[in-house]
């Protein structure tokens, strides 16, 4: 029985020795090993063999990067305003032995150093600078903490200000100030928008008036040019009409004269025609009587003596002369084919077409920015063809 108890105790002793001789350190952790109360080594990530009852694991340290958020700290700014600032520190333990033997509690040490540094940095700034200079404060905090915690085996990778909370009264004043500033900016932008709108409207009206004046000017010039061309064409037409009328009268007289020469008129016929026309003298409203001139017979006698021959019986007899062939040809011509021709002169039609092309041409510069002109410039209008100065066709 005693032997059995001894074996059981021996077995338990062996098992406890084995457990004390083997230490399992997970990945991401480091163990500080002491031998008889003195630091010997740091092990991490695996199975570690220890001397039973001589070596022991002093403490396990997390070597991963850690993020620690500290509670808000009351900080006084340069303008004597108290603000609450809470910080977030990101750090990593590079030397577990220093973190264990160099400081009692590195978390508390980081918190106290960050608070002292924060008060030193913010104490030299106003509230507005504090609110707008977070990057500067973060950079200074990280530099101070990294230098102070290097001997503890820590590496400060990042420091951030989580929140900056001014007093409620200051917050209300700041909100009112921000609201007033926004309203001021809104009023300025509204006024600026109205000013721009008025300027654009005035500029548009100016451009419209300039374009309207340009259009009226071009229209007046075109109207004056059209009136000038119309006056020239009317004058040409009147001249041609008068010329044609005179030419027609001349041709009519020439034709009557040729007809008379080719018909062989005798004094008897002339006397008969004279006597036949005398009654028409009394057809007027103011003619109540008429008289035959007493020299009528003498005139016939003189005409007969001048153009007739005296026969043997003493009577003057008129014998028509030989008919002129040219006069007979003129009297027989009947060239009335073109008397009622309605076609226009090609030159006049060409001038009218060019005038219409100029009238339908768009005004230059209507869509461009008008430029100020120092003086009058003659517009570049295409001159219509001048009417033909040739004499009209003879009928």
mmCIF file of C-alpha atoms in Angstrom, residues 139-362:
data_model
loop_
_atom_site.group_PDB
_atom_site.id
_atom_site.type_symbol
_atom_site.label_atom_id
_atom_site.label_comp_id
_atom_site.label_asym_id
_atom_site.label_seq_id
_atom_site.Cartn_x
_atom_site.Cartn_y
_atom_site.Cartn_z
ATOM 1 C CA UNK A 139 2.594 65.272 -35.049
ATOM 2 C CA UNK A 140 3.979 66.905 -31.897
ATOM 3 C CA UNK A 141 2.280 64.372 -29.623
ATOM 4 C CA UNK A 142 3.695 61.462 -31.595
ATOM 5 C CA UNK A 143 7.205 62.924 -31.526
ATOM 6 C CA UNK A 144 7.152 63.541 -27.764
ATOM 7 C CA UNK A 145 5.651 60.133 -26.922
ATOM 8 C CA UNK A 146 7.995 58.246 -29.215
ATOM 9 C CA UNK A 147 11.048 59.915 -27.636
ATOM 10 C CA UNK A 148 9.780 59.356 -24.076
ATOM 11 C CA UNK A 149 8.717 55.711 -24.516
ATOM 12 C CA UNK A 150 11.738 54.530 -26.528
ATOM 13 C CA UNK A 151 13.505 53.443 -23.315
ATOM 14 C CA UNK A 152 10.436 51.375 -22.405
ATOM 15 C CA UNK A 153 10.708 49.326 -25.570
ATOM 16 C CA UNK A 154 7.640 50.923 -27.149
ATOM 17 C CA UNK A 155 7.221 52.345 -30.659
ATOM 18 C CA UNK A 156 4.505 54.988 -31.077
ATOM 19 C CA UNK A 157 3.184 54.655 -34.620
ATOM 20 C CA UNK A 158 0.260 57.076 -34.550
ATOM 21 C CA UNK A 159 -1.483 59.588 -32.294
ATOM 22 C CA UNK A 160 -4.895 61.039 -33.097
ATOM 23 C CA UNK A 161 -7.155 63.543 -31.377
ATOM 24 C CA UNK A 162 -10.461 61.718 -31.195
ATOM 25 C CA UNK A 163 -12.551 64.719 -30.159
ATOM 26 C CA UNK A 164 -12.157 68.315 -29.000
ATOM 27 C CA UNK A 165 -15.152 69.429 -26.963
ATOM 28 C CA UNK A 166 -15.279 73.113 -25.917
ATOM 29 C CA UNK A 167 -17.693 74.238 -23.168
ATOM 30 C CA UNK A 168 -21.417 74.324 -24.083
ATOM 31 C CA UNK A 169 -21.537 78.121 -23.944
ATOM 32 C CA UNK A 170 -18.567 78.333 -26.268
ATOM 33 C CA UNK A 171 -20.151 75.794 -28.576
ATOM 34 C CA UNK A 172 -23.331 77.842 -28.693
ATOM 35 C CA UNK A 173 -21.333 81.023 -29.400
ATOM 36 C CA UNK A 174 -19.371 79.240 -32.091
ATOM 37 C CA UNK A 175 -22.556 77.938 -33.670
ATOM 38 C CA UNK A 176 -24.025 81.433 -33.646
ATOM 39 C CA UNK A 177 -20.807 82.802 -35.108
ATOM 40 C CA UNK A 178 -20.768 80.113 -37.777
ATOM 41 C CA UNK A 179 -24.420 80.772 -38.540
ATOM 42 C CA UNK A 180 -23.782 84.508 -38.827
ATOM 43 C CA UNK A 181 -20.760 83.836 -41.005
ATOM 44 C CA UNK A 182 -22.742 81.534 -43.267
ATOM 45 C CA UNK A 183 -25.569 84.078 -43.509
ATOM 46 C CA UNK A 184 -23.003 86.751 -44.317
ATOM 47 C CA UNK A 185 -21.496 84.593 -47.025
ATOM 48 C CA UNK A 186 -24.956 83.759 -48.344
ATOM 49 C CA UNK A 187 -25.835 87.455 -48.512
ATOM 50 C CA UNK A 188 -22.528 88.230 -50.193
ATOM 51 C CA UNK A 189 -23.037 85.445 -52.719
ATOM 52 C CA UNK A 190 -26.625 86.573 -53.328
ATOM 53 C CA UNK A 191 -25.505 90.158 -53.856
ATOM 54 C CA UNK A 192 -22.704 88.964 -56.090
ATOM 55 C CA UNK A 193 -25.157 86.862 -58.071
ATOM 56 C CA UNK A 194 -27.528 89.795 -58.475
ATOM 57 C CA UNK A 195 -24.669 92.015 -59.556
ATOM 58 C CA UNK A 196 -23.516 89.469 -62.119
ATOM 59 C CA UNK A 197 -27.105 89.046 -63.287
ATOM 60 C CA UNK A 198 -27.577 92.800 -63.659
ATOM 61 C CA UNK A 199 -24.287 93.079 -65.504
ATOM 62 C CA UNK A 200 -25.212 90.232 -67.836
ATOM 63 C CA UNK A 201 -28.684 91.695 -68.388
ATOM 64 C CA UNK A 202 -27.273 95.143 -69.121
ATOM 65 C CA UNK A 203 -24.670 93.618 -71.411
ATOM 66 C CA UNK A 204 -27.373 91.664 -73.229
ATOM 67 C CA UNK A 205 -29.539 94.776 -73.645
ATOM 68 C CA UNK A 206 -26.498 96.671 -74.888
ATOM 69 C CA UNK A 207 -25.701 93.967 -77.423
ATOM 70 C CA UNK A 208 -29.364 93.829 -78.499
ATOM 71 C CA UNK A 209 -29.477 97.596 -79.018
ATOM 72 C CA UNK A 210 -26.209 97.543 -80.917
ATOM 73 C CA UNK A 211 -27.457 94.727 -83.138
ATOM 74 C CA UNK A 212 -30.787 96.502 -83.652
ATOM 75 C CA UNK A 213 -28.958 99.711 -84.592
ATOM 76 C CA UNK A 214 -26.708 97.738 -86.945
ATOM 77 C CA UNK A 215 -29.768 96.118 -88.502
ATOM 78 C CA UNK A 216 -31.549 99.469 -88.919
ATOM 79 C CA UNK A 217 -28.406 100.965 -90.415
ATOM 80 C CA UNK A 218 -28.057 98.135 -92.934
ATOM 81 C CA UNK A 219 -31.778 98.269 -93.688
ATOM 82 C CA UNK A 220 -31.604 102.038 -94.297
ATOM 83 C CA UNK A 221 -28.583 101.603 -96.541
ATOM 84 C CA UNK A 222 -30.314 98.810 -98.465
ATOM 85 C CA UNK A 223 -33.501 100.897 -98.767
ATOM 86 C CA UNK A 224 -31.524 103.904 -100.027
ATOM 87 C CA UNK A 225 -29.667 101.680 -102.481
ATOM 88 C CA UNK A 226 -32.964 100.176 -103.648
ATOM 89 C CA UNK A 227 -34.496 103.638 -104.100
ATOM 90 C CA UNK A 228 -31.432 104.762 -106.046
ATOM 91 C CA UNK A 229 -31.590 101.713 -108.303
ATOM 92 C CA UNK A 230 -35.353 102.151 -108.733
ATOM 93 C CA UNK A 231 -34.913 105.827 -109.645
ATOM 94 C CA UNK A 232 -32.197 104.886 -112.147
ATOM 95 C CA UNK A 233 -34.402 102.179 -113.654
ATOM 96 C CA UNK A 234 -37.417 104.525 -113.835
ATOM 97 C CA UNK A 235 -35.296 107.202 -115.488
ATOM 98 C CA UNK A 236 -33.960 104.625 -117.941
ATOM 99 C CA UNK A 237 -37.500 103.444 -118.640
ATOM 100 C CA UNK A 238 -38.828 106.971 -119.193
ATOM 101 C CA UNK A 239 -35.886 107.777 -121.466
ATOM 102 C CA UNK A 240 -36.423 104.570 -123.437
ATOM 103 C CA UNK A 241 -40.192 105.261 -123.639
ATOM 104 C CA UNK A 242 -39.644 108.789 -124.903
ATOM 105 C CA UNK A 243 -37.072 107.574 -127.381
ATOM 106 C CA UNK A 244 -39.401 104.824 -128.601
ATOM 107 C CA UNK A 245 -42.301 107.282 -128.806
ATOM 108 C CA UNK A 246 -40.224 109.753 -130.798
ATOM 109 C CA UNK A 247 -38.905 106.959 -132.960
ATOM 110 C CA UNK A 248 -42.451 105.721 -133.520
ATOM 111 C CA UNK A 249 -43.678 109.193 -134.509
ATOM 112 C CA UNK A 250 -40.734 109.580 -136.854
ATOM 113 C CA UNK A 251 -41.453 106.244 -138.428
ATOM 114 C CA UNK A 252 -45.142 107.099 -138.714
ATOM 115 C CA UNK A 253 -44.355 110.403 -140.462
ATOM 116 C CA UNK A 254 -41.839 108.629 -142.700
ATOM 117 C CA UNK A 255 -44.410 105.979 -143.551
ATOM 118 C CA UNK A 256 -47.155 108.559 -144.258
ATOM 119 C CA UNK A 257 -44.765 110.516 -146.471
ATOM 120 C CA UNK A 258 -43.742 107.366 -148.311
ATOM 121 C CA UNK A 259 -47.385 106.381 -148.721
ATOM 122 C CA UNK A 260 -48.220 109.771 -150.148
ATOM 123 C CA UNK A 261 -45.264 109.613 -152.554
ATOM 124 C CA UNK A 262 -46.137 106.110 -153.677
ATOM 125 C CA UNK A 263 -49.881 106.799 -154.124
ATOM 126 C CA UNK A 264 -49.493 109.546 -156.757
ATOM 127 C CA UNK A 265 -51.743 112.267 -155.216
ATOM 128 C CA UNK A 266 -53.325 114.721 -157.701
ATOM 129 C CA UNK A 267 -54.572 118.272 -157.082
ATOM 130 C CA UNK A 268 -58.094 117.032 -157.573
ATOM 131 C CA UNK A 269 -57.700 114.574 -154.721
ATOM 132 C CA UNK A 270 -56.224 117.239 -152.475
ATOM 133 C CA UNK A 271 -59.104 119.566 -153.285
ATOM 134 C CA UNK A 272 -61.581 116.814 -152.592
ATOM 135 C CA UNK A 273 -59.931 116.017 -149.255
ATOM 136 C CA UNK A 274 -59.885 119.689 -148.346
ATOM 137 C CA UNK A 275 -63.589 120.042 -149.095
ATOM 138 C CA UNK A 276 -64.329 116.856 -147.166
ATOM 139 C CA UNK A 277 -62.546 118.086 -144.022
ATOM 140 C CA UNK A 278 -64.185 121.495 -143.994
ATOM 141 C CA UNK A 279 -67.469 120.318 -142.337
ATOM 142 C CA UNK A 280 -65.508 118.944 -139.392
ATOM 143 C CA UNK A 281 -64.440 122.460 -138.543
ATOM 144 C CA UNK A 282 -68.000 123.218 -137.449
ATOM 145 C CA UNK A 283 -68.241 120.198 -135.171
ATOM 146 C CA UNK A 284 -66.759 122.102 -132.251
ATOM 147 C CA UNK A 285 -69.112 123.470 -129.552
ATOM 148 C CA UNK A 286 -67.855 127.004 -130.062
ATOM 149 C CA UNK A 287 -68.215 127.001 -133.899
ATOM 150 C CA UNK A 288 -71.600 128.363 -135.058
ATOM 151 C CA UNK A 289 -70.567 129.240 -138.637
ATOM 152 C CA UNK A 290 -67.649 128.729 -141.000
ATOM 153 C CA UNK A 291 -66.475 130.265 -144.239
ATOM 154 C CA UNK A 292 -64.605 129.009 -147.243
ATOM 155 C CA UNK A 293 -61.506 131.151 -147.890
ATOM 156 C CA UNK A 294 -61.736 133.207 -151.030
ATOM 157 C CA UNK A 295 -58.173 132.381 -151.952
ATOM 158 C CA UNK A 296 -58.938 128.690 -152.142
ATOM 159 C CA UNK A 297 -59.295 128.754 -155.912
ATOM 160 C CA UNK A 298 -56.166 130.826 -156.306
ATOM 161 C CA UNK A 299 -54.240 128.298 -154.209
ATOM 162 C CA UNK A 300 -55.404 125.431 -156.408
ATOM 163 C CA UNK A 301 -54.527 127.388 -159.519
ATOM 164 C CA UNK A 302 -51.012 128.123 -158.230
ATOM 165 C CA UNK A 303 -50.560 124.480 -157.233
ATOM 166 C CA UNK A 304 -51.706 123.320 -160.671
ATOM 167 C CA UNK A 305 -49.389 125.705 -162.466
ATOM 168 C CA UNK A 306 -46.471 124.600 -160.340
ATOM 169 C CA UNK A 307 -46.932 120.856 -160.646
ATOM 170 C CA UNK A 308 -49.118 120.445 -163.803
ATOM 171 C CA UNK A 309 -48.641 120.858 -167.539
ATOM 172 C CA UNK A 310 -50.772 123.024 -169.813
ATOM 173 C CA UNK A 311 -52.530 121.161 -172.602
ATOM 174 C CA UNK A 312 -53.424 122.425 -176.015
ATOM 175 C CA UNK A 313 -56.818 123.486 -174.834
ATOM 176 C CA UNK A 314 -55.278 125.757 -172.199
ATOM 177 C CA UNK A 315 -56.179 123.540 -169.202
ATOM 178 C CA UNK A 316 -53.485 122.635 -166.648
ATOM 179 C CA UNK A 317 -53.450 118.906 -166.033
ATOM 180 C CA UNK A 318 -51.398 117.232 -163.282
ATOM 181 C CA UNK A 319 -49.468 114.174 -164.189
ATOM 182 C CA UNK A 320 -48.002 112.146 -161.308
ATOM 183 C CA UNK A 321 -44.267 111.692 -161.419
ATOM 184 C CA UNK A 322 -42.403 108.471 -161.325
ATOM 185 C CA UNK A 323 -42.836 106.595 -158.004
ATOM 186 C CA UNK A 324 -39.654 106.191 -155.934
ATOM 187 C CA UNK A 325 -39.029 102.417 -155.358
ATOM 188 C CA UNK A 326 -37.559 103.036 -151.878
ATOM 189 C CA UNK A 327 -40.613 105.049 -150.813
ATOM 190 C CA UNK A 328 -42.870 102.350 -152.179
ATOM 191 C CA UNK A 329 -40.930 99.688 -150.250
ATOM 192 C CA UNK A 330 -41.173 101.683 -146.989
ATOM 193 C CA UNK A 331 -44.905 102.215 -147.521
ATOM 194 C CA UNK A 332 -45.473 98.521 -148.116
ATOM 195 C CA UNK A 333 -43.545 97.340 -145.048
ATOM 196 C CA UNK A 334 -45.651 96.097 -142.126
ATOM 197 C CA UNK A 335 -43.175 95.444 -139.205
ATOM 198 C CA UNK A 336 -45.609 95.388 -136.278
ATOM 199 C CA UNK A 337 -44.528 92.001 -134.909
ATOM 200 C CA UNK A 338 -42.650 93.398 -131.901
ATOM 201 C CA UNK A 339 -45.028 96.265 -131.037
ATOM 202 C CA UNK A 340 -46.590 94.342 -128.096
ATOM 203 C CA UNK A 341 -43.564 92.391 -126.875
ATOM 204 C CA UNK A 342 -43.700 92.197 -123.024
ATOM 205 C CA UNK A 343 -40.244 90.685 -122.307
ATOM 206 C CA UNK A 344 -37.919 92.768 -120.146
ATOM 207 C CA UNK A 345 -34.509 93.914 -121.140
ATOM 208 C CA UNK A 346 -31.887 91.311 -120.017
ATOM 209 C CA UNK A 347 -29.791 94.011 -118.422
ATOM 210 C CA UNK A 348 -32.763 95.216 -116.328
ATOM 211 C CA UNK A 349 -33.609 91.652 -115.262
ATOM 212 C CA UNK A 350 -29.981 91.113 -114.226
ATOM 213 C CA UNK A 351 -29.962 94.315 -112.152
ATOM 214 C CA UNK A 352 -33.218 93.320 -110.401
ATOM 215 C CA UNK A 353 -31.828 89.853 -109.580
ATOM 216 C CA UNK A 354 -28.627 91.313 -108.094
ATOM 217 C CA UNK A 355 -30.661 93.787 -106.013
ATOM 218 C CA UNK A 356 -32.759 90.927 -104.608
ATOM 219 C CA UNK A 357 -29.591 88.966 -103.751
ATOM 220 C CA UNK A 358 -28.200 91.938 -101.823
ATOM 221 C CA UNK A 359 -31.514 92.441 -99.991
ATOM 222 C CA UNK A 360 -31.680 88.776 -98.945
ATOM 223 C CA UNK A 361 -28.065 88.646 -97.780
ATOM 224 C CA UNK A 362 -27.787 88.351 -93.919
#
